[in-house]
């Protein structure tokens, strides 16, 4: 039989080989988990996307917890970790520089941590948001007033529209 022909030393080497493979698999899994954790941390620490101009505008009814301005004009930065913590662009720039700005009048309304590491901000807009029209886009053309049948004809001949250009053939 097969077992009878196998020597004890060959069985031990198979066990040692299996243990070696198991150790390599465990090391690779640990390395992958470490890379994924680092990628997740990097993603969380990533700057909010301010290239998306669809979130640039007037945020009605939203107070900046840094300077207490209402409404926030421009980008609104909402903390992912706090239930109600918003900053305007100026206060967010101060936050990035390492200074957690908070107006004393806002401390009563919205208690948030002063520790910078407790906050992660993202650009945000809600249902009351009004997008500002970009300067490069043309203004919406005024809709031409509809000519009614009894109005003077726009061609200028003095007849009613229905008797002139509005006649059906």
mmCIF file of C-alpha atoms in Angstrom:
data_model
loop_
_atom_site.group_PDB
_atom_site.id
_atom_site.type_symbol
_atom_site.label_atom_id
_atom_site.label_comp_id
_atom_site.label_asym_id
_atom_site.label_seq_id
_atom_site.Cartn_x
_atom_site.Cartn_y
_atom_site.Cartn_z
ATOM 1 C CA UNK A 1 0.000 0.000 0.000
ATOM 2 C CA UNK A 2 0.940 3.641 -0.311
ATOM 3 C CA UNK A 3 1.323 4.284 3.438
ATOM 4 C CA UNK A 4 3.600 1.340 3.836
ATOM 5 C CA UNK A 5 5.986 2.654 1.205
ATOM 6 C CA UNK A 6 6.138 6.195 2.652
ATOM 7 C CA UNK A 7 8.874 6.834 5.107
ATOM 8 C CA UNK A 8 8.305 8.899 8.285
ATOM 9 C CA UNK A 9 10.800 11.506 7.087
ATOM 10 C CA UNK A 10 8.831 12.210 3.887
ATOM 11 C CA UNK A 11 5.640 12.689 5.932
ATOM 12 C CA UNK A 12 7.389 15.200 8.188
ATOM 13 C CA UNK A 13 8.663 17.157 5.228
ATOM 14 C CA UNK A 14 5.113 17.315 3.884
ATOM 15 C CA UNK A 15 3.934 18.634 7.272
ATOM 16 C CA UNK A 16 6.787 21.122 7.355
ATOM 17 C CA UNK A 17 5.987 22.203 3.799
ATOM 18 C CA UNK A 18 2.296 22.683 4.689
ATOM 19 C CA UNK A 19 3.252 24.757 7.730
ATOM 20 C CA UNK A 20 5.608 26.860 5.607
ATOM 21 C CA UNK A 21 2.861 27.495 3.031
ATOM 22 C CA UNK A 22 0.369 28.358 5.796
ATOM 23 C CA UNK A 23 2.876 30.848 7.259
ATOM 24 C CA UNK A 24 3.395 32.491 3.835
ATOM 25 C CA UNK A 25 -0.388 32.749 3.281
ATOM 26 C CA UNK A 26 -0.845 34.320 6.726
ATOM 27 C CA UNK A 27 1.949 36.828 6.031
ATOM 28 C CA UNK A 28 0.422 37.779 2.669
ATOM 29 C CA UNK A 29 -3.024 38.197 4.251
ATOM 30 C CA UNK A 30 -1.556 40.453 6.956
ATOM 31 C CA UNK A 31 0.297 42.497 4.327
ATOM 32 C CA UNK A 32 -2.887 42.881 2.253
ATOM 33 C CA UNK A 33 -4.903 43.927 5.318
ATOM 34 C CA UNK A 34 -2.239 46.526 6.201
ATOM 35 C CA UNK A 35 -2.308 47.940 2.652
ATOM 36 C CA UNK A 36 -6.118 48.094 2.661
ATOM 37 C CA UNK A 37 -6.141 49.831 6.054
ATOM 38 C CA UNK A 38 -3.586 52.368 4.816
ATOM 39 C CA UNK A 39 -5.576 52.969 1.627
ATOM 40 C CA UNK A 40 -8.755 53.478 3.685
ATOM 41 C CA UNK A 41 -6.977 55.908 6.015
ATOM 42 C CA UNK A 42 -5.558 57.789 3.019
ATOM 43 C CA UNK A 43 -9.025 57.948 1.468
ATOM 44 C CA UNK A 44 -10.496 59.332 4.708
ATOM 45 C CA UNK A 45 -7.765 61.969 4.993
ATOM 46 C CA UNK A 46 -8.210 62.994 1.373
ATOM 47 C CA UNK A 47 -9.135 66.601 0.711
ATOM 48 C CA UNK A 48 -12.794 67.308 -0.092
ATOM 49 C CA UNK A 49 -13.455 67.687 -3.815
ATOM 50 C CA UNK A 50 -13.809 71.393 -4.597
ATOM 51 C CA UNK A 51 -13.506 70.876 -8.351
ATOM 52 C CA UNK A 52 -17.199 69.875 -8.461
ATOM 53 C CA UNK A 53 -18.823 73.267 -8.991
ATOM 54 C CA UNK A 54 -22.315 71.763 -8.697
ATOM 55 C CA UNK A 55 -21.873 72.128 -4.899
ATOM 56 C CA UNK A 56 -20.817 75.786 -5.121
ATOM 57 C CA UNK A 57 -23.597 78.217 -4.269
ATOM 58 C CA UNK A 58 -25.824 79.535 -1.496
ATOM 59 C CA UNK A 59 -26.621 77.155 1.358
ATOM 60 C CA UNK A 60 -29.798 78.714 2.811
ATOM 61 C CA UNK A 61 -30.399 78.315 6.528
ATOM 62 C CA UNK A 62 -26.915 76.917 7.206
ATOM 63 C CA UNK A 63 -24.702 78.626 9.805
ATOM 64 C CA UNK A 64 -20.920 78.397 9.697
ATOM 65 C CA UNK A 65 -19.822 77.069 13.088
ATOM 66 C CA UNK A 66 -16.546 78.943 12.704
ATOM 67 C CA UNK A 67 -17.611 82.513 11.959
ATOM 68 C CA UNK A 68 -21.432 82.255 12.427
ATOM 69 C CA UNK A 69 -22.166 83.591 8.923
ATOM 70 C CA UNK A 70 -25.617 82.772 7.513
ATOM 71 C CA UNK A 71 -26.151 81.602 4.791
ATOM 72 C CA UNK A 72 -22.921 79.955 3.729
ATOM 73 C CA UNK A 73 -21.871 81.229 0.292
ATOM 74 C CA UNK A 74 -19.582 79.046 -1.840
ATOM 75 C CA UNK A 75 -18.636 75.549 -0.748
ATOM 76 C CA UNK A 76 -20.108 74.098 2.441
ATOM 77 C CA UNK A 77 -17.857 71.726 4.360
ATOM 78 C CA UNK A 78 -19.805 69.274 6.541
ATOM 79 C CA UNK A 79 -18.071 67.078 9.120
ATOM 80 C CA UNK A 80 -18.527 63.332 8.551
ATOM 81 C CA UNK A 81 -18.075 62.570 12.258
ATOM 82 C CA UNK A 82 -20.312 65.250 13.829
ATOM 83 C CA UNK A 83 -24.075 65.339 13.482
ATOM 84 C CA UNK A 84 -24.273 69.092 12.822
ATOM 85 C CA UNK A 85 -20.954 70.772 12.084
ATOM 86 C CA UNK A 86 -20.543 72.995 9.013
ATOM 87 C CA UNK A 87 -17.783 75.368 7.923
ATOM 88 C CA UNK A 88 -17.529 77.987 5.185
ATOM 89 C CA UNK A 89 -14.534 78.113 2.844
ATOM 90 C CA UNK A 90 -12.597 80.637 4.954
ATOM 91 C CA UNK A 91 -13.011 78.671 8.193
ATOM 92 C CA UNK A 92 -12.173 75.414 6.405
ATOM 93 C CA UNK A 93 -8.919 76.976 5.162
ATOM 94 C CA UNK A 94 -8.099 77.884 8.788
ATOM 95 C CA UNK A 95 -8.961 74.308 9.819
ATOM 96 C CA UNK A 96 -6.551 72.923 7.209
ATOM 97 C CA UNK A 97 -3.858 75.237 8.581
ATOM 98 C CA UNK A 98 -4.326 73.622 11.997
ATOM 99 C CA UNK A 99 -6.570 76.193 13.668
ATOM 100 C CA UNK A 100 -10.051 75.061 14.715
ATOM 101 C CA UNK A 101 -12.053 78.297 14.481
ATOM 102 C CA UNK A 102 -15.271 78.460 16.474
ATOM 103 C CA UNK A 103 -17.373 81.554 17.148
ATOM 104 C CA UNK A 104 -18.389 81.977 20.805
ATOM 105 C CA UNK A 105 -22.050 82.538 19.880
ATOM 106 C CA UNK A 106 -22.086 79.155 18.107
ATOM 107 C CA UNK A 107 -20.748 77.282 21.154
ATOM 108 C CA UNK A 108 -24.162 77.451 22.827
ATOM 109 C CA UNK A 109 -26.032 76.259 19.735
ATOM 110 C CA UNK A 110 -23.706 73.540 18.497
ATOM 111 C CA UNK A 111 -21.196 71.918 20.812
ATOM 112 C CA UNK A 112 -18.394 70.338 18.780
ATOM 113 C CA UNK A 113 -14.956 69.126 19.704
ATOM 114 C CA UNK A 114 -12.052 71.586 19.482
ATOM 115 C CA UNK A 115 -9.656 68.757 18.622
ATOM 116 C CA UNK A 116 -8.756 68.890 14.939
ATOM 117 C CA UNK A 117 -8.234 65.119 14.679
ATOM 118 C CA UNK A 118 -11.905 64.537 15.605
ATOM 119 C CA UNK A 119 -13.154 66.052 12.335
ATOM 120 C CA UNK A 120 -13.281 64.969 8.696
ATOM 121 C CA UNK A 121 -14.930 67.340 6.245
ATOM 122 C CA UNK A 122 -16.564 66.808 2.876
ATOM 123 C CA UNK A 123 -18.260 69.196 0.462
ATOM 124 C CA UNK A 124 -22.002 68.941 0.897
ATOM 125 C CA UNK A 125 -25.278 70.415 -0.344
ATOM 126 C CA UNK A 126 -28.851 69.726 0.763
ATOM 127 C CA UNK A 127 -32.392 70.379 -0.513
ATOM 128 C CA UNK A 128 -32.299 74.143 0.227
ATOM 129 C CA UNK A 129 -29.098 74.613 -1.774
ATOM 130 C CA UNK A 130 -29.134 77.154 -4.616
ATOM 131 C CA UNK A 131 -26.432 76.641 -7.200
ATOM 132 C CA UNK A 132 -24.706 79.779 -8.444
ATOM 133 C CA UNK A 133 -24.532 80.182 -12.186
ATOM 134 C CA UNK A 134 -20.970 79.887 -13.413
ATOM 135 C CA UNK A 135 -19.507 83.015 -14.991
ATOM 136 C CA UNK A 136 -18.627 81.157 -18.199
ATOM 137 C CA UNK A 137 -22.189 80.084 -18.977
ATOM 138 C CA UNK A 138 -24.476 82.485 -20.831
ATOM 139 C CA UNK A 139 -27.474 83.828 -18.931
ATOM 140 C CA UNK A 140 -30.771 82.162 -19.718
ATOM 141 C CA UNK A 141 -32.437 84.030 -22.563
ATOM 142 C CA UNK A 142 -35.728 85.685 -21.708
ATOM 143 C CA UNK A 143 -38.578 83.669 -23.122
ATOM 144 C CA UNK A 144 -40.208 85.445 -26.055
ATOM 145 C CA UNK A 145 -43.714 86.617 -25.320
ATOM 146 C CA UNK A 146 -46.301 84.605 -27.226
ATOM 147 C CA UNK A 147 -48.259 86.618 -29.778
ATOM 148 C CA UNK A 148 -51.996 86.283 -29.197
ATOM 149 C CA UNK A 149 -54.480 86.284 -32.105
ATOM 150 C CA UNK A 150 -55.900 89.768 -31.403
ATOM 151 C CA UNK A 151 -52.486 91.424 -30.791
ATOM 152 C CA UNK A 152 -50.946 93.617 -33.493
ATOM 153 C CA UNK A 153 -48.849 91.546 -35.908
ATOM 154 C CA UNK A 154 -45.110 91.663 -35.198
ATOM 155 C CA UNK A 155 -44.359 92.176 -38.917
ATOM 156 C CA UNK A 156 -45.479 95.797 -38.501
ATOM 157 C CA UNK A 157 -48.247 96.104 -41.135
ATOM 158 C CA UNK A 158 -50.852 97.221 -38.559
ATOM 159 C CA UNK A 159 -53.237 94.283 -38.944
ATOM 160 C CA UNK A 160 -54.183 91.863 -36.199
ATOM 161 C CA UNK A 161 -51.956 88.797 -35.967
ATOM 162 C CA UNK A 162 -54.866 86.458 -36.786
ATOM 163 C CA UNK A 163 -55.597 88.366 -40.044
ATOM 164 C CA UNK A 164 -51.932 88.601 -41.112
ATOM 165 C CA UNK A 165 -49.101 86.201 -40.243
ATOM 166 C CA UNK A 166 -51.252 84.045 -37.988
ATOM 167 C CA UNK A 167 -53.613 82.954 -40.752
ATOM 168 C CA UNK A 168 -53.631 79.270 -41.483
ATOM 169 C CA UNK A 169 -53.417 78.258 -45.105
#
